[in-house]
CSV table of N, CA, C and O in Angstrom, one decimal:
chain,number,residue,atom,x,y,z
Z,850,UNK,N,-68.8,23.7,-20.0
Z,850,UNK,CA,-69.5,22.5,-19.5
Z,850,UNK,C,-70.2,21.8,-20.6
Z,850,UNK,O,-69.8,20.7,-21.0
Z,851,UNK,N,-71.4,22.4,-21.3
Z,851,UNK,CA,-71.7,22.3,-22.8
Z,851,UNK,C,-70.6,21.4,-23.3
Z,851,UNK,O,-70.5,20.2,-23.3
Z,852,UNK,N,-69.9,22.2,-23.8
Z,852,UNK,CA,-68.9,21.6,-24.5
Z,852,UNK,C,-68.3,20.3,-24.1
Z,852,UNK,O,-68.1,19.4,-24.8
Z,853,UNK,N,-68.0,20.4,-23.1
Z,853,UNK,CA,-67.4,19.0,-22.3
Z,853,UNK,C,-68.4,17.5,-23.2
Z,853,UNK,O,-68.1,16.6,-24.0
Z,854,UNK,N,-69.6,18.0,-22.3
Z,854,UNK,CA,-70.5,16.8,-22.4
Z,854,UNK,C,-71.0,16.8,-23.7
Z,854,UNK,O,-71.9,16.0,-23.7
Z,855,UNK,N,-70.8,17.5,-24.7
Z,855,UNK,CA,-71.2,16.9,-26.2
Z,855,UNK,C,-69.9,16.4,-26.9
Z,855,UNK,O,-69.7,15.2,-27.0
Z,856,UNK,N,-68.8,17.5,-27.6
Z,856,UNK,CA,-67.3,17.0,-28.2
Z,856,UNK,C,-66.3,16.2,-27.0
Z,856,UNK,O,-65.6,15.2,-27.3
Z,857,UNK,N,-66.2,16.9,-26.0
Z,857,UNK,CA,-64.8,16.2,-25.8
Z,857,UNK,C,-65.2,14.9,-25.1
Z,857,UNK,O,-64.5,13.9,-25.3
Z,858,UNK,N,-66.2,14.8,-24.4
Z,858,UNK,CA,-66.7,13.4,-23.6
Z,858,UNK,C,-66.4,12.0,-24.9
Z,858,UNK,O,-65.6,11.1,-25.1
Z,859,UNK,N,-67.5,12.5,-25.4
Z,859,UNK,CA,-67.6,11.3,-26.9
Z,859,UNK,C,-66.6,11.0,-27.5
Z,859,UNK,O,-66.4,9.8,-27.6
Z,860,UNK,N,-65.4,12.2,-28.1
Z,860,UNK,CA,-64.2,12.1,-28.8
Z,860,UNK,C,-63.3,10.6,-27.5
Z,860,UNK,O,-63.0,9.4,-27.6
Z,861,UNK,N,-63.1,11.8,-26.0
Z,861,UNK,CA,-62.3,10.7,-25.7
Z,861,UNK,C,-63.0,9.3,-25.4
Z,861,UNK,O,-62.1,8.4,-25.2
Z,862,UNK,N,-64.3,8.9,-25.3
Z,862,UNK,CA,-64.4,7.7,-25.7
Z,862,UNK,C,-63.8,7.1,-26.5
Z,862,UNK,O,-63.0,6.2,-26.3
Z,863,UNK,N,-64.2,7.6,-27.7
Z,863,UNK,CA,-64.4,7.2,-29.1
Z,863,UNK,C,-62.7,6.5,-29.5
Z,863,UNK,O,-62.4,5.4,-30.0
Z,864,UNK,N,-61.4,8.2,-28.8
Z,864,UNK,CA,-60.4,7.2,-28.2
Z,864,UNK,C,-59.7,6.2,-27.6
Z,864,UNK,O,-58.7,5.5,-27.9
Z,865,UNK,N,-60.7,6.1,-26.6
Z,865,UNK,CA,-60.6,4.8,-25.8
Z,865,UNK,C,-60.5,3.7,-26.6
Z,865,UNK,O,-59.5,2.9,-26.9
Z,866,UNK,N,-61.7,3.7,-26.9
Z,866,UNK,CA,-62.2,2.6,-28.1
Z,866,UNK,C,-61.0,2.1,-29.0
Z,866,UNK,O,-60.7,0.9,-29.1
Z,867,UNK,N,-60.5,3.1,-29.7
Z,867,UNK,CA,-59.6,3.4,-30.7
Z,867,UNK,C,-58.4,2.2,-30.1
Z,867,UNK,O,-57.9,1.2,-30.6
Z,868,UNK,N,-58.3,2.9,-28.7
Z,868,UNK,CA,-56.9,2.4,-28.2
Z,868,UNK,C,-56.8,0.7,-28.4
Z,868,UNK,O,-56.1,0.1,-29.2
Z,869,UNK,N,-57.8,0.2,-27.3
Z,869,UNK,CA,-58.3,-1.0,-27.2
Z,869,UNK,C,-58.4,-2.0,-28.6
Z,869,UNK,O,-58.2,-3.2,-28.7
Z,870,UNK,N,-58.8,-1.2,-29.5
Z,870,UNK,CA,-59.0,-2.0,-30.5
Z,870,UNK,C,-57.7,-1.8,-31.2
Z,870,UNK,O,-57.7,-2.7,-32.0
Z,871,UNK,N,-56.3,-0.8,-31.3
Z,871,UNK,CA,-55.3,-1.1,-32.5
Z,871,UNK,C,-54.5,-2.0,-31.3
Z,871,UNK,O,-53.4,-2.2,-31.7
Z,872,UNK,N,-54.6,-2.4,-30.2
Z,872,UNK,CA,-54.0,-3.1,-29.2
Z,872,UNK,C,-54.4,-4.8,-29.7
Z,872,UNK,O,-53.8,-5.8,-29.3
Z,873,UNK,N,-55.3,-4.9,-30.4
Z,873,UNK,CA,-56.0,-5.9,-30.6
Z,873,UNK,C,-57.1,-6.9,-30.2
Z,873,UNK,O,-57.5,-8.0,-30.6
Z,874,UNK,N,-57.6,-5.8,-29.1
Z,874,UNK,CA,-58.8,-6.5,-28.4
Z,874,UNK,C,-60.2,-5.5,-29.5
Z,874,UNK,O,-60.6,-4.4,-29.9
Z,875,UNK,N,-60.4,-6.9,-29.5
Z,875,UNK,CA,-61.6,-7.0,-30.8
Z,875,UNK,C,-63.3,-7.1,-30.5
Z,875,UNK,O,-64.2,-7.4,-31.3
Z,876,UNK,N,-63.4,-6.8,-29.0
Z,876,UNK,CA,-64.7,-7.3,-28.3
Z,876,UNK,C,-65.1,-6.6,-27.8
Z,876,UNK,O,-66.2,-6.6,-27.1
Z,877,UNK,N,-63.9,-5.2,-28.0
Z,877,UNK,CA,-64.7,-4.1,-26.7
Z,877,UNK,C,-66.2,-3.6,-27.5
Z,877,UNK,O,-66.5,-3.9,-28.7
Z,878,UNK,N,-67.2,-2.7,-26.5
Z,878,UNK,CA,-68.5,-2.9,-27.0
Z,878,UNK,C,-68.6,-1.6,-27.8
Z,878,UNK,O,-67.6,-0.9,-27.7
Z,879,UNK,N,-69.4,-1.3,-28.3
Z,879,UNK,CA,-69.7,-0.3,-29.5
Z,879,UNK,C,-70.2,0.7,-28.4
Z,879,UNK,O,-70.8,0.6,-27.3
Z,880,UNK,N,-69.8,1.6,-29.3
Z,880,UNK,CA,-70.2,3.5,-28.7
Z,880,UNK,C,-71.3,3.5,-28.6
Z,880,UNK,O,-72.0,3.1,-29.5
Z,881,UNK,N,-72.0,4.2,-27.3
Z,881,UNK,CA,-73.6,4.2,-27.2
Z,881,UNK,C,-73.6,5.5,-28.3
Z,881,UNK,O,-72.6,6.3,-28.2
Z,882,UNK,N,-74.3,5.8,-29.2
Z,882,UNK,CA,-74.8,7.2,-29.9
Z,882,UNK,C,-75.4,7.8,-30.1
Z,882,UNK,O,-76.0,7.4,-31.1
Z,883,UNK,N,-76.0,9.1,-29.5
Z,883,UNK,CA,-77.2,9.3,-29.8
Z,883,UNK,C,-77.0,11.0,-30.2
Z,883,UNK,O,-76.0,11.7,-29.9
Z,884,UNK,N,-78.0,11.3,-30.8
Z,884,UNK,CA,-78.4,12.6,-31.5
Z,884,UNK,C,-78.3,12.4,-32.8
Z,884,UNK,O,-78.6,11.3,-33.2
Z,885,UNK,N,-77.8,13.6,-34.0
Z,885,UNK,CA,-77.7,13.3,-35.3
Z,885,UNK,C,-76.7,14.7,-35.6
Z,885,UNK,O,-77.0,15.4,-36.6
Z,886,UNK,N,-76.1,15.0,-35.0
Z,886,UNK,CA,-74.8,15.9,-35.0
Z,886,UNK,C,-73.6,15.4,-35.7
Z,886,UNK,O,-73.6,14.2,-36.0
Z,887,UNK,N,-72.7,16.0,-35.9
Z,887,UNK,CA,-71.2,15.5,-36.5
Z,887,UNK,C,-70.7,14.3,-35.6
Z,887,UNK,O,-70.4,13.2,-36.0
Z,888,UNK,N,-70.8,14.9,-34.3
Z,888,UNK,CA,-69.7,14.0,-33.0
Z,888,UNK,C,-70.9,12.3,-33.1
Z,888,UNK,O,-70.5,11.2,-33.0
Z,889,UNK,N,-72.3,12.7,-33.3
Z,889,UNK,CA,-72.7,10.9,-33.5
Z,889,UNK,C,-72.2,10.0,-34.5
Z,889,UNK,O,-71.8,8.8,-34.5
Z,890,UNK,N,-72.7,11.3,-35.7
Z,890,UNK,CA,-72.1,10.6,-37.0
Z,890,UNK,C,-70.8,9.9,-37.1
Z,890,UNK,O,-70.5,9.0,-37.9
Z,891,UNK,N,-70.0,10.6,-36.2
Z,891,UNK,CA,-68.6,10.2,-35.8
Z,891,UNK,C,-68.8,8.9,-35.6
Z,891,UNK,O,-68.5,8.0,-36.5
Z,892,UNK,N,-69.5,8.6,-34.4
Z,892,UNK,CA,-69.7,7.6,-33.3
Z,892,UNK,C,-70.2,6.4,-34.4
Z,892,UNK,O,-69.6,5.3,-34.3
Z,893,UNK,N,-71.2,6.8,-35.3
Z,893,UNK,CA,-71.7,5.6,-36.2
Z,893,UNK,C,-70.9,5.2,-37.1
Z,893,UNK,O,-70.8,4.0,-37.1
Z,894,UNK,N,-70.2,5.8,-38.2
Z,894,UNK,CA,-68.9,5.4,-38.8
Z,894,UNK,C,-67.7,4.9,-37.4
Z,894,UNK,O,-68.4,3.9,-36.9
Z,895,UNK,N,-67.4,4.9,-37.2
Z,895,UNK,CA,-66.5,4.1,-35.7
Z,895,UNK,C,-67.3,2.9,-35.6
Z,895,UNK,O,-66.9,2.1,-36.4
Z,896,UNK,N,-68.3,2.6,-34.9
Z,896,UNK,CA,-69.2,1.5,-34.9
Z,896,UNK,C,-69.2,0.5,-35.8
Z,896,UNK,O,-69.3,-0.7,-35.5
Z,897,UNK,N,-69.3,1.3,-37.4
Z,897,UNK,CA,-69.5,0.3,-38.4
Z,897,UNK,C,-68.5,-0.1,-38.8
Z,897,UNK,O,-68.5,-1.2,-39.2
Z,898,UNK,N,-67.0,1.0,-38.8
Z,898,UNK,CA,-65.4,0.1,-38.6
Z,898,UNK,C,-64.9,-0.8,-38.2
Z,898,UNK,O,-64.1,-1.7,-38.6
Z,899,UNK,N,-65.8,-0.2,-36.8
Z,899,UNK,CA,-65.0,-1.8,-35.8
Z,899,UNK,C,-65.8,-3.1,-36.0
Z,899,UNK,O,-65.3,-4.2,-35.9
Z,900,UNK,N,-66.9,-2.8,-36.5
Z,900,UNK,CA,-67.6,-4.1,-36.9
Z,900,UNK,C,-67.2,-4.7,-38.2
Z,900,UNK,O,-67.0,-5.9,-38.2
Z,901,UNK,N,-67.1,-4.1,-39.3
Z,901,UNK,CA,-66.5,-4.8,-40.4
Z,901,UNK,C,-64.8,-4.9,-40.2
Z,901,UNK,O,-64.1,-5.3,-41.1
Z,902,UNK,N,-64.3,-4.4,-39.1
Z,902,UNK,CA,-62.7,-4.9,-39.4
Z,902,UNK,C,-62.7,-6.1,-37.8
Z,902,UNK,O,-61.7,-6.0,-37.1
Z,903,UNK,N,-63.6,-6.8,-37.4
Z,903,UNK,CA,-63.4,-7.9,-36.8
Z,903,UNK,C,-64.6,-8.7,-37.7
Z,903,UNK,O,-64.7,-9.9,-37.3
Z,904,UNK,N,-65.2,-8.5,-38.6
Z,904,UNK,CA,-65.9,-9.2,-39.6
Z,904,UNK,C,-64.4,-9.9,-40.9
Z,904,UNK,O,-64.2,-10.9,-41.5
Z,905,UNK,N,-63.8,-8.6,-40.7
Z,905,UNK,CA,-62.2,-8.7,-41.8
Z,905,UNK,C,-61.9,-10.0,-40.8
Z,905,UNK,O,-62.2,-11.2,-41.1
Z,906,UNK,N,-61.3,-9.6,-39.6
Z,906,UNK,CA,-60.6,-11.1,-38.9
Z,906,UNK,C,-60.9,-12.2,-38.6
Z,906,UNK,O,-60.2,-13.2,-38.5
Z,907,UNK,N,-62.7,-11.9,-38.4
Z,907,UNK,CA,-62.7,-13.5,-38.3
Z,907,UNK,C,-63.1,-14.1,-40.0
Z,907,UNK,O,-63.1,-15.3,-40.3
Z,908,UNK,N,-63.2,-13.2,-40.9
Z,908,UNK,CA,-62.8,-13.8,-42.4
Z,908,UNK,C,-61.3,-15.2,-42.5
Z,908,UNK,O,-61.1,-16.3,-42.8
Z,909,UNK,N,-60.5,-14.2,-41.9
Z,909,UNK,CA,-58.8,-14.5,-42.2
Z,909,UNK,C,-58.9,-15.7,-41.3
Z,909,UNK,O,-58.6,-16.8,-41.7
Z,910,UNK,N,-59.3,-15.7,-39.8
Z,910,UNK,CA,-59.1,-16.7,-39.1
Z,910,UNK,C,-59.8,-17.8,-39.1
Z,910,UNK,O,-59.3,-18.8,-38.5
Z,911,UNK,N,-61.2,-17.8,-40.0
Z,911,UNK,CA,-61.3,-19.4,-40.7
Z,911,UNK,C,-61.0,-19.4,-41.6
Z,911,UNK,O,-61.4,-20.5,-41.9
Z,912,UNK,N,-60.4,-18.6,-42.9
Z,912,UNK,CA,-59.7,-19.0,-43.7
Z,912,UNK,C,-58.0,-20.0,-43.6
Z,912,UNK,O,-57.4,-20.9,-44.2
Z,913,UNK,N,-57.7,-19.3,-42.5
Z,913,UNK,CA,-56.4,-20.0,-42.0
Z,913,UNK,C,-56.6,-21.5,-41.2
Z,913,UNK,O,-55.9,-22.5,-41.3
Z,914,UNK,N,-58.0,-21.4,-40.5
Z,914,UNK,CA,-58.0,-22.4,-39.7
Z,914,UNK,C,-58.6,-23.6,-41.1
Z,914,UNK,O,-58.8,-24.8,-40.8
């Protein structure tokens, strides 16, 4: 149960997230994160991904516009 609600809960979020965003939806909301464990640290590198690679697209998309 432990286990549940610290690695596998967060990971399959963190999935989710994953999904949604190589689908191309660029708006889903960032990972709530909390503690200072591996699986957050996870959580905060992911967070800061998704934020600098829709910082990358809207670069390109007023560069094109």
């Amino acid at each position: 149960l432990l286990l549940h609600f610290i690695v596998i809960k967060p990971v399959q979020a963190m999935s989710s997230k994953a999904d949604e965003i190589s689908l191309g939806n660029l708006n889903v909301e960032e990972l709530a994160v909390k503690g200072k464990d591996e699986i957050s640290s996870l959580g905060r590198s992911f967070n800061r991904m998704h934020r600098s690679l829709s910082n990358a697209v809207q670069m390109l998309d007023e560069t094109i516009d």
